[in-house]
JSON list of C-alpha atoms in Angstrom, two decimals:
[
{"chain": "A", "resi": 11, "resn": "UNK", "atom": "CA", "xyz": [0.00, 0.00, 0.00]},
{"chain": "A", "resi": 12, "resn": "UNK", "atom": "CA", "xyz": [1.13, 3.63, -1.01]},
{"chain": "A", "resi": 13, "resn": "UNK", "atom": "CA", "xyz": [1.70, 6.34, 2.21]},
{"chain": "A", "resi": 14, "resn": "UNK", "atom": "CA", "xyz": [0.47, 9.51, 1.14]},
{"chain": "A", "resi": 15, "resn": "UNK", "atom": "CA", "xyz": [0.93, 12.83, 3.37]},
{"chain": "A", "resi": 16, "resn": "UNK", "atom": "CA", "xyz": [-2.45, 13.92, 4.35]},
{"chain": "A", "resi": 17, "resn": "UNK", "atom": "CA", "xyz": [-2.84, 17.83, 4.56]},
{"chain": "A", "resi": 18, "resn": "UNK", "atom": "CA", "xyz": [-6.14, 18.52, 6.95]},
{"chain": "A", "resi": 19, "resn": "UNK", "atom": "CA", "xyz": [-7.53, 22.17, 6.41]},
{"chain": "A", "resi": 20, "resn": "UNK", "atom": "CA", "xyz": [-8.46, 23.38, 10.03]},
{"chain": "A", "resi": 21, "resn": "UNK", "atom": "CA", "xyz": [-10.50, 25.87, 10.35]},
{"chain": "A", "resi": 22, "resn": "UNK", "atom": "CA", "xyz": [-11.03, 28.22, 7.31]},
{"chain": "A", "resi": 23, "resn": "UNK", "atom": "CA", "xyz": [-8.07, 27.45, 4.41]},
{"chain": "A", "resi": 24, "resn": "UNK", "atom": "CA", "xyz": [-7.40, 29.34, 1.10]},
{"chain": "A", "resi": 25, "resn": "UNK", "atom": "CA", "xyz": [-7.82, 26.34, -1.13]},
{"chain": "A", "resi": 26, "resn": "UNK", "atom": "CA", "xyz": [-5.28, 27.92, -3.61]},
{"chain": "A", "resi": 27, "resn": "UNK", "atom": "CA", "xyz": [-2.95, 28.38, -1.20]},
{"chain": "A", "resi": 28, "resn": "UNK", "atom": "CA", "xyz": [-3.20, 24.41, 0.04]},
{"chain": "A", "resi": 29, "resn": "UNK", "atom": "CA", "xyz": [-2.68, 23.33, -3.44]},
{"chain": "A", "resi": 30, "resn": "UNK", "atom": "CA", "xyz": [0.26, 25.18, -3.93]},
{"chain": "A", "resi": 31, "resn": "UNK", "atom": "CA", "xyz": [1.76, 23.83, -0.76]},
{"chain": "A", "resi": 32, "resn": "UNK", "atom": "CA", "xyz": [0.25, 19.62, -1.79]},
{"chain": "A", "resi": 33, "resn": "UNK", "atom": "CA", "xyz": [2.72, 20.08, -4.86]},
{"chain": "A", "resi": 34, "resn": "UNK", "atom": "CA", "xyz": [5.76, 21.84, -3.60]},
{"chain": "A", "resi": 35, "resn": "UNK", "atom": "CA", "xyz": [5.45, 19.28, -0.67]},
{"chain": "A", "resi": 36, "resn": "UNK", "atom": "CA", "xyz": [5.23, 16.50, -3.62]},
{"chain": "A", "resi": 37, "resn": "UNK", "atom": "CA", "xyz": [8.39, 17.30, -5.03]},
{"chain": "A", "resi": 38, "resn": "UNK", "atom": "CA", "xyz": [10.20, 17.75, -1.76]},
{"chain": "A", "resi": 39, "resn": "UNK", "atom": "CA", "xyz": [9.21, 14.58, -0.56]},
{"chain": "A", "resi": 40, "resn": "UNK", "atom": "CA", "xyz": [8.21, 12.55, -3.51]},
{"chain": "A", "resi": 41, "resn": "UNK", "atom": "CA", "xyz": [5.18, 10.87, -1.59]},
{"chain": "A", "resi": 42, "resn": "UNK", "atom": "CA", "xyz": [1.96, 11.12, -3.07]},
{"chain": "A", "resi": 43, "resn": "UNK", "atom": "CA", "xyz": [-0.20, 13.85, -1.10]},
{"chain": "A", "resi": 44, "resn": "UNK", "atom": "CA", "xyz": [-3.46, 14.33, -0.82]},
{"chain": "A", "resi": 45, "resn": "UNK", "atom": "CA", "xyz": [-6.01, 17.07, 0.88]},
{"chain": "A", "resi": 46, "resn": "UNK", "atom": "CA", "xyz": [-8.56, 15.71, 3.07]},
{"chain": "A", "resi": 47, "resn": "UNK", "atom": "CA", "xyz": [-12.16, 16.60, 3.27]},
{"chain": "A", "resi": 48, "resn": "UNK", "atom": "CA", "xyz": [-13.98, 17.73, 5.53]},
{"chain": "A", "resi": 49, "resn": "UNK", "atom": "CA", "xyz": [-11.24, 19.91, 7.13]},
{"chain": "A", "resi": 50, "resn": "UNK", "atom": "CA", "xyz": [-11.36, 20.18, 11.00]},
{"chain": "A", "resi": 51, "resn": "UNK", "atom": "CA", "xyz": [-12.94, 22.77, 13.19]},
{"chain": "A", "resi": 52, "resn": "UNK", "atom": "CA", "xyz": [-10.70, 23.90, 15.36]},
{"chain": "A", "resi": 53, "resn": "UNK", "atom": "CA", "xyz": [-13.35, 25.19, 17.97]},
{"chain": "A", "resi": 54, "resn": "UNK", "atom": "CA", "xyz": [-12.93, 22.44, 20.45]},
{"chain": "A", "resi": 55, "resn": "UNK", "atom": "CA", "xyz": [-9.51, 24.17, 20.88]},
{"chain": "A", "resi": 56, "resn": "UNK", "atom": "CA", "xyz": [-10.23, 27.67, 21.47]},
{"chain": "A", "resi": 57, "resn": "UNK", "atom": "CA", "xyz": [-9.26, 29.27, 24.63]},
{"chain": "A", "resi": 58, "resn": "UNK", "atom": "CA", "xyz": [-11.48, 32.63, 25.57]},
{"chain": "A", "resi": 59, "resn": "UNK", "atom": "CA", "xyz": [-8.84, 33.70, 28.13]},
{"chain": "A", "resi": 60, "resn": "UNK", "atom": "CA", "xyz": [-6.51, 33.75, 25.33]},
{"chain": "A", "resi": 61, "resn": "UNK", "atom": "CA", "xyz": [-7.98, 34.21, 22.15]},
{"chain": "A", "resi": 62, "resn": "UNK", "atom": "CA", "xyz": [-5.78, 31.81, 20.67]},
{"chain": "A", "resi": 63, "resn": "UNK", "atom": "CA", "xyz": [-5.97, 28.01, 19.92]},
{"chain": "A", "resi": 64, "resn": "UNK", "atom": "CA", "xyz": [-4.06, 25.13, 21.82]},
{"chain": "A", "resi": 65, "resn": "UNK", "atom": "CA", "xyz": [-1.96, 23.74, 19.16]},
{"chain": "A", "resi": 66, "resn": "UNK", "atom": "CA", "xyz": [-1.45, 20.16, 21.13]},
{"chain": "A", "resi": 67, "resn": "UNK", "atom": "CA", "xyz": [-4.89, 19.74, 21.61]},
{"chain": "A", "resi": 68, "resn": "UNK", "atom": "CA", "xyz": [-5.81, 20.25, 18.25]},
{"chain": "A", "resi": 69, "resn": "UNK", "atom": "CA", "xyz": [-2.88, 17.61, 17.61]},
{"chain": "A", "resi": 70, "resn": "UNK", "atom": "CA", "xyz": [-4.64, 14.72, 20.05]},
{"chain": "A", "resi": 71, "resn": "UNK", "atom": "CA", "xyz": [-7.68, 15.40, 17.55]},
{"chain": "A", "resi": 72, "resn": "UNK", "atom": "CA", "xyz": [-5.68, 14.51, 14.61]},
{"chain": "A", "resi": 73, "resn": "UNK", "atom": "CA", "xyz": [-4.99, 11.40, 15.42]},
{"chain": "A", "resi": 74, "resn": "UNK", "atom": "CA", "xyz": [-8.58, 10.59, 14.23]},
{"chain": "A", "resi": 75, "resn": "UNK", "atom": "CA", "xyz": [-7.32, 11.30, 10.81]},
{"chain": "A", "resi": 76, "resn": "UNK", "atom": "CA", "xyz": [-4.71, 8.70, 10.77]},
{"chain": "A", "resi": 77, "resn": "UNK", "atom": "CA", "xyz": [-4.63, 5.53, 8.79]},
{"chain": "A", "resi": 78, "resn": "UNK", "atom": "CA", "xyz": [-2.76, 2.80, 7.07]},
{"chain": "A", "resi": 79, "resn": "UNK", "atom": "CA", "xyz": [-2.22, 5.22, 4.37]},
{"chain": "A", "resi": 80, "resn": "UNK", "atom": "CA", "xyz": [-0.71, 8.14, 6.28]},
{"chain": "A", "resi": 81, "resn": "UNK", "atom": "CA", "xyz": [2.80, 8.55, 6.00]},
{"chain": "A", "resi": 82, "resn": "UNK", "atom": "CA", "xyz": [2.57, 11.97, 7.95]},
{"chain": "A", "resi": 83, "resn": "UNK", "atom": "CA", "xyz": [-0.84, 14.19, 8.54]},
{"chain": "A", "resi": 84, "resn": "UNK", "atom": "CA", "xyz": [-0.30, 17.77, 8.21]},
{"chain": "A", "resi": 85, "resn": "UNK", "atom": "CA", "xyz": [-3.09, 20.53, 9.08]},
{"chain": "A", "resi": 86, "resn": "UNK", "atom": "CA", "xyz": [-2.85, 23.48, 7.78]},
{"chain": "A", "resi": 87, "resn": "UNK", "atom": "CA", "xyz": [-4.61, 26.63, 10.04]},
{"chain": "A", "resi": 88, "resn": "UNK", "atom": "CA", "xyz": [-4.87, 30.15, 9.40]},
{"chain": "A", "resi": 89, "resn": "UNK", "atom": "CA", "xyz": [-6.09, 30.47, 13.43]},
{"chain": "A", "resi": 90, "resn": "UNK", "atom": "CA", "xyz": [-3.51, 31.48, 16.24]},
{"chain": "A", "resi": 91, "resn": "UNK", "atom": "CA", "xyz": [-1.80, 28.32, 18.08]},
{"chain": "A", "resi": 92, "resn": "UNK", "atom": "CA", "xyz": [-0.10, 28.58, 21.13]},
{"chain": "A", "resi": 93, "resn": "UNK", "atom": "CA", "xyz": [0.96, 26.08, 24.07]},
{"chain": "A", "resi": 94, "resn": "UNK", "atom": "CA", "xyz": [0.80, 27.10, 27.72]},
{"chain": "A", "resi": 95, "resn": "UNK", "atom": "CA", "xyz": [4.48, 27.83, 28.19]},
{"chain": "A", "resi": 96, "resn": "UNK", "atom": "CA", "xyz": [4.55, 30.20, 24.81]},
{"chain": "A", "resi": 97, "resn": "UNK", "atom": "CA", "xyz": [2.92, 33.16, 23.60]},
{"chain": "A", "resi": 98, "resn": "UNK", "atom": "CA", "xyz": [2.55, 31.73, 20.63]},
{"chain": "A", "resi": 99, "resn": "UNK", "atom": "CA", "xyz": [3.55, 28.64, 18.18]},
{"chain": "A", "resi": 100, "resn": "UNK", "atom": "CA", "xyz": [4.04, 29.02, 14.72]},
{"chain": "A", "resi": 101, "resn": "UNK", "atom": "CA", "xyz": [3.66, 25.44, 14.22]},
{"chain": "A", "resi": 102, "resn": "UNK", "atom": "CA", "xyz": [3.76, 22.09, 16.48]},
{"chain": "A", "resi": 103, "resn": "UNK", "atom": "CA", "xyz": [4.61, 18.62, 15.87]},
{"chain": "A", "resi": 104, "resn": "UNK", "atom": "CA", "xyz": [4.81, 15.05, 17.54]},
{"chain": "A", "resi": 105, "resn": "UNK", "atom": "CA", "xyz": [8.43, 14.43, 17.63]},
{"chain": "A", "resi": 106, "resn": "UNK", "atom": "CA", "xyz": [8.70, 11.13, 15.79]},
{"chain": "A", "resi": 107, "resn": "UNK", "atom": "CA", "xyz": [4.63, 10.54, 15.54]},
{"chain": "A", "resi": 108, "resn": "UNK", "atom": "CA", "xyz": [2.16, 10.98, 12.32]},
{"chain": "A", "resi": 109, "resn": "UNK", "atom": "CA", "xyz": [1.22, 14.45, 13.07]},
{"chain": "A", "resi": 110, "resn": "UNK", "atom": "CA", "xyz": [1.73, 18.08, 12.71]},
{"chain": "A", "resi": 111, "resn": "UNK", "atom": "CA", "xyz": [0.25, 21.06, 12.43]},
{"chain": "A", "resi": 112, "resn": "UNK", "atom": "CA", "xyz": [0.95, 24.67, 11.10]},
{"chain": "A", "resi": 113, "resn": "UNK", "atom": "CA", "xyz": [-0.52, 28.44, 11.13]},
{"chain": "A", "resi": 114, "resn": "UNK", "atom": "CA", "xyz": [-0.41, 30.99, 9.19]},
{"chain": "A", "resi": 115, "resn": "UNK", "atom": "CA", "xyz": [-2.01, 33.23, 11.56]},
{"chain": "A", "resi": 116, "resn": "UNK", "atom": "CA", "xyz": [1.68, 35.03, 12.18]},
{"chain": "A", "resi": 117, "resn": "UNK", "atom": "CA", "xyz": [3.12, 34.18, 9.02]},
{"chain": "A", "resi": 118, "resn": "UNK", "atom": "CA", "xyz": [1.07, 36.85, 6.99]},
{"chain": "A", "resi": 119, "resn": "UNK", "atom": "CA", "xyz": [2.38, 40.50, 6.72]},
{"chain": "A", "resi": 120, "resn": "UNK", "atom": "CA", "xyz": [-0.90, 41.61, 7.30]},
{"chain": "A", "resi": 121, "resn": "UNK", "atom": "CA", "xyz": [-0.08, 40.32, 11.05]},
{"chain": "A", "resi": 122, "resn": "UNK", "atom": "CA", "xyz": [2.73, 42.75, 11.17]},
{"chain": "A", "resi": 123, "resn": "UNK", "atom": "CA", "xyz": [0.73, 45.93, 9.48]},
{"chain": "A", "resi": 124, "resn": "UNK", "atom": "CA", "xyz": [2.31, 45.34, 6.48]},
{"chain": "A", "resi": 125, "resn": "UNK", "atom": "CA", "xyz": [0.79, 44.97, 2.76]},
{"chain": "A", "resi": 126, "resn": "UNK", "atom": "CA", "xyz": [0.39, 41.71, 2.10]},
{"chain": "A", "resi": 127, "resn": "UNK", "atom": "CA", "xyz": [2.58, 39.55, 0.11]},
{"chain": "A", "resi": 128, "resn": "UNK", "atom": "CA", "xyz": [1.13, 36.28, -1.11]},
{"chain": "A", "resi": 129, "resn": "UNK", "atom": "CA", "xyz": [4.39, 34.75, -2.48]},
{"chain": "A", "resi": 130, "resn": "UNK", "atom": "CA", "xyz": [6.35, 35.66, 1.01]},
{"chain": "A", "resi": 131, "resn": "UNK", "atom": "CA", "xyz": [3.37, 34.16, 2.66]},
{"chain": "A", "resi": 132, "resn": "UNK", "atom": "CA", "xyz": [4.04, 30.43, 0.34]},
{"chain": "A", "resi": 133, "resn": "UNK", "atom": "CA", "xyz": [7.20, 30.27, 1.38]},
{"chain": "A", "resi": 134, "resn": "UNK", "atom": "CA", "xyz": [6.76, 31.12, 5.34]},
{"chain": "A", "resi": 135, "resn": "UNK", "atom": "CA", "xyz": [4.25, 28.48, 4.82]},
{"chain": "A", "resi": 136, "resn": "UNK", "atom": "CA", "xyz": [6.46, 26.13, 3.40]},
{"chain": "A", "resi": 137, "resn": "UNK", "atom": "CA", "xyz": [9.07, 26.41, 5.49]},
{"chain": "A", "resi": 138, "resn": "UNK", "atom": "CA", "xyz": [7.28, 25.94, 8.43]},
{"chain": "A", "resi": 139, "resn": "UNK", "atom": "CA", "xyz": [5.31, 22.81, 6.90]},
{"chain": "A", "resi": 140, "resn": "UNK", "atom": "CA", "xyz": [8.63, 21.50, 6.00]},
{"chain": "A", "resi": 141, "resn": "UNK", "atom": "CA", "xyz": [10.19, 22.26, 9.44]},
{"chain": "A", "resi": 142, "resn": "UNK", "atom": "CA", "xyz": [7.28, 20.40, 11.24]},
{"chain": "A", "resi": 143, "resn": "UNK", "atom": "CA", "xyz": [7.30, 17.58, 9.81]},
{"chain": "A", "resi": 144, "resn": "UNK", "atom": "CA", "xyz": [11.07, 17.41, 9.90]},
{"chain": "A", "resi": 145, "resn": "UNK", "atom": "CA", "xyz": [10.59, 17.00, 13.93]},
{"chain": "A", "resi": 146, "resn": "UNK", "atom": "CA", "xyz": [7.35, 13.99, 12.72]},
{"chain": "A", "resi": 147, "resn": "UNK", "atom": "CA", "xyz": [11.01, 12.51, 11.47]},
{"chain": "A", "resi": 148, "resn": "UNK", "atom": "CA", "xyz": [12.68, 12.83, 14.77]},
{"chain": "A", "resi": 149, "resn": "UNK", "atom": "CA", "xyz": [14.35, 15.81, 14.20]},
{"chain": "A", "resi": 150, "resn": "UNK", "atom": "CA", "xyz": [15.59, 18.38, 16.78]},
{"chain": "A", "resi": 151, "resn": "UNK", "atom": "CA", "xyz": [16.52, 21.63, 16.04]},
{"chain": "A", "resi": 152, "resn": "UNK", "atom": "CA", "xyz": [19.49, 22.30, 13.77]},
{"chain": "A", "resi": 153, "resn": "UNK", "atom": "CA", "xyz": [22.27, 25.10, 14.69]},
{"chain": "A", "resi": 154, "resn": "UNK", "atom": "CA", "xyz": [23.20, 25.26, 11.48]},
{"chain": "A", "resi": 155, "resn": "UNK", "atom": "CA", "xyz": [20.63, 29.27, 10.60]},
{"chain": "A", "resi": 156, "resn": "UNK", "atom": "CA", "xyz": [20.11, 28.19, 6.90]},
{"chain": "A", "resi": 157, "resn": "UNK", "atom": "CA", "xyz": [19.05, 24.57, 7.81]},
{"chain": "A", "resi": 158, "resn": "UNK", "atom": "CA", "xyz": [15.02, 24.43, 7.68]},
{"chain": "A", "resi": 159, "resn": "UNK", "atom": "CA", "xyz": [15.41, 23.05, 11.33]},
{"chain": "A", "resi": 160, "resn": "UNK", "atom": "CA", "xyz": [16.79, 26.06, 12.73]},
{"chain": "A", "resi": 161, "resn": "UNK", "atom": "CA", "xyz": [14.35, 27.37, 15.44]},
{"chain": "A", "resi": 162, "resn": "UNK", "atom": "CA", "xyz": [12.51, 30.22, 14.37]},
{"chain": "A", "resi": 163, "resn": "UNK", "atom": "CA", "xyz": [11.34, 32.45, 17.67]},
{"chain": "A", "resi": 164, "resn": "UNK", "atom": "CA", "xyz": [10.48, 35.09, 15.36]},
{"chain": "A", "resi": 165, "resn": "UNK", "atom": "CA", "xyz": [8.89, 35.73, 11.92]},
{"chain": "A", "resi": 166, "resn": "UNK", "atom": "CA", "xyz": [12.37, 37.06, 10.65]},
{"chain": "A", "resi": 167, "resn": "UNK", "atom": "CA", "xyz": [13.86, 34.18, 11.89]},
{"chain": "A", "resi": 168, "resn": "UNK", "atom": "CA", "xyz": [12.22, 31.89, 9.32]},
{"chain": "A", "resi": 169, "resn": "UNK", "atom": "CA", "xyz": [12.69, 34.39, 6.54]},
{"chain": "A", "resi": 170, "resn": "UNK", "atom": "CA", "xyz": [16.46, 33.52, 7.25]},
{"chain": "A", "resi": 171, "resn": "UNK", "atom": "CA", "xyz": [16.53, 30.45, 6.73]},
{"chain": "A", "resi": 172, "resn": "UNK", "atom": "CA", "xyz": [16.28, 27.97, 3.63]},
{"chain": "A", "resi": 173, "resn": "UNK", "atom": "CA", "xyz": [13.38, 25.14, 3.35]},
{"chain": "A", "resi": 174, "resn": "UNK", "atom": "CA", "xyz": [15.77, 22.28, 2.65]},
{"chain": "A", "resi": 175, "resn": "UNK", "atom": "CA", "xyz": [17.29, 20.25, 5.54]},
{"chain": "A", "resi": 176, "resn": "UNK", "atom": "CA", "xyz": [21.07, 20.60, 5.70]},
{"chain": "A", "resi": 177, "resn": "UNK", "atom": "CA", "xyz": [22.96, 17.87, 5.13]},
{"chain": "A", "resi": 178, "resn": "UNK", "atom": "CA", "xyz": [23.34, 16.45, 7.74]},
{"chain": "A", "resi": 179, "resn": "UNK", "atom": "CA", "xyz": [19.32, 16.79, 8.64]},
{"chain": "A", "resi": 180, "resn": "UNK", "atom": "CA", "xyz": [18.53, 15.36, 5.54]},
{"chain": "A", "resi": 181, "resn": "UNK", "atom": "CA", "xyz": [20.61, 12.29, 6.33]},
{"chain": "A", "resi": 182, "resn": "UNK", "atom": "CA", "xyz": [18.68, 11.47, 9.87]},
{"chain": "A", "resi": 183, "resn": "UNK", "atom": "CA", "xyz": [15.45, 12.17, 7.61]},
{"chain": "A", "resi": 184, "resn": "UNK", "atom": "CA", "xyz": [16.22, 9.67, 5.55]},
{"chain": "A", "resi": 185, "resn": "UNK", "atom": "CA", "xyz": [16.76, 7.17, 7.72]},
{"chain": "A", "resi": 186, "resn": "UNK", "atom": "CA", "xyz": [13.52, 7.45, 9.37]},
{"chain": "A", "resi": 187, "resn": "UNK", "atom": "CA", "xyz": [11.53, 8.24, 5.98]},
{"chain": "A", "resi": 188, "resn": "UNK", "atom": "CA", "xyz": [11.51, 7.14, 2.60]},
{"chain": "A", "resi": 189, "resn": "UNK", "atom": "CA", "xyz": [11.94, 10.40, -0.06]}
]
């Protein structure tokens, strides 16, 4: 049986935008992707005191979208995550588990009272897609800035860097993932 990554819309998604991201996460990691439907409200998740989303809990909900086929399940979210011990997440993953989950909440310009910028916005989006499901593969955070597992604290922080594993990132990938 084929794996295929499974992107989950949660919450609202530009479907243009998650069909850009299914192919450029085809040819990254040559696995057969598909977006599921129905997408996932996130509203179980929301916390008032907040006004922002717990990212892990939306993760224990994902786990209903597992199968056989899953290699990895993605969401995709345009609402605000955070964990308790964070004012915010940009993304969250199970280290070594089928799922992950990313926002674009803080990853538009808009956010920052800046014009917005569509193309800047795919590749924030990428790289943070890429960078999650990098720790689904067991990886930690790389020191090496340009690596896509660099920790990014900061939206400039992901702007620096690239969203390709290093070398030696892509190696412990590998081992734990066929692409």
């Amino acid at each position: 049986m084929t794996q295929e990554l499974h992107l989950l819309p949660i919450g609202k998604s530009d479907p243009d935008m998650m069909g850009w991201l299914r192919q450029e996460l085809i040819e990254l990691f040559r696995v057969p992707c598909r977006i599921l439907e129905p997408g996932l409200d996130p509203q179980f998740s929301y916390h008032p005191e907040r006004d922002q989303y717990h990212s892990s809990e939306i993760l224990a909900r994902m786990q209903e979208y597992v199968t056989a086929r899953s290699w990895r399940v993605l969401g995709i979210t345009p609402v605000d995550l955070y964990i308790p011990i964070l004012t915010f997440v940009f993304g969250e993953a199970q280290m070594g588990g089928p799922c992950s989950v990313v926002s674009s909440y803080r990853l538009r310009q808009e956010f920052y009272g800046l014009p917005s910028d569509r193309d800047l916005l795919g590749r924030r989006l990428l790289t943070e897609a890429v960078h999650e499901l990098g720790h689904t593969l067991q990886l930690t955070h790389c020191d090496d800035y340009n690596c896509v597992m660099a920790a990014s604290h900061a939206v400039e922080w992901i702007d620096l860097k690239d969203f390709l594993f290093c070398s030696q990132c892509a190696r412990c990938a590998r081992a734990h993932a066929q692409f």
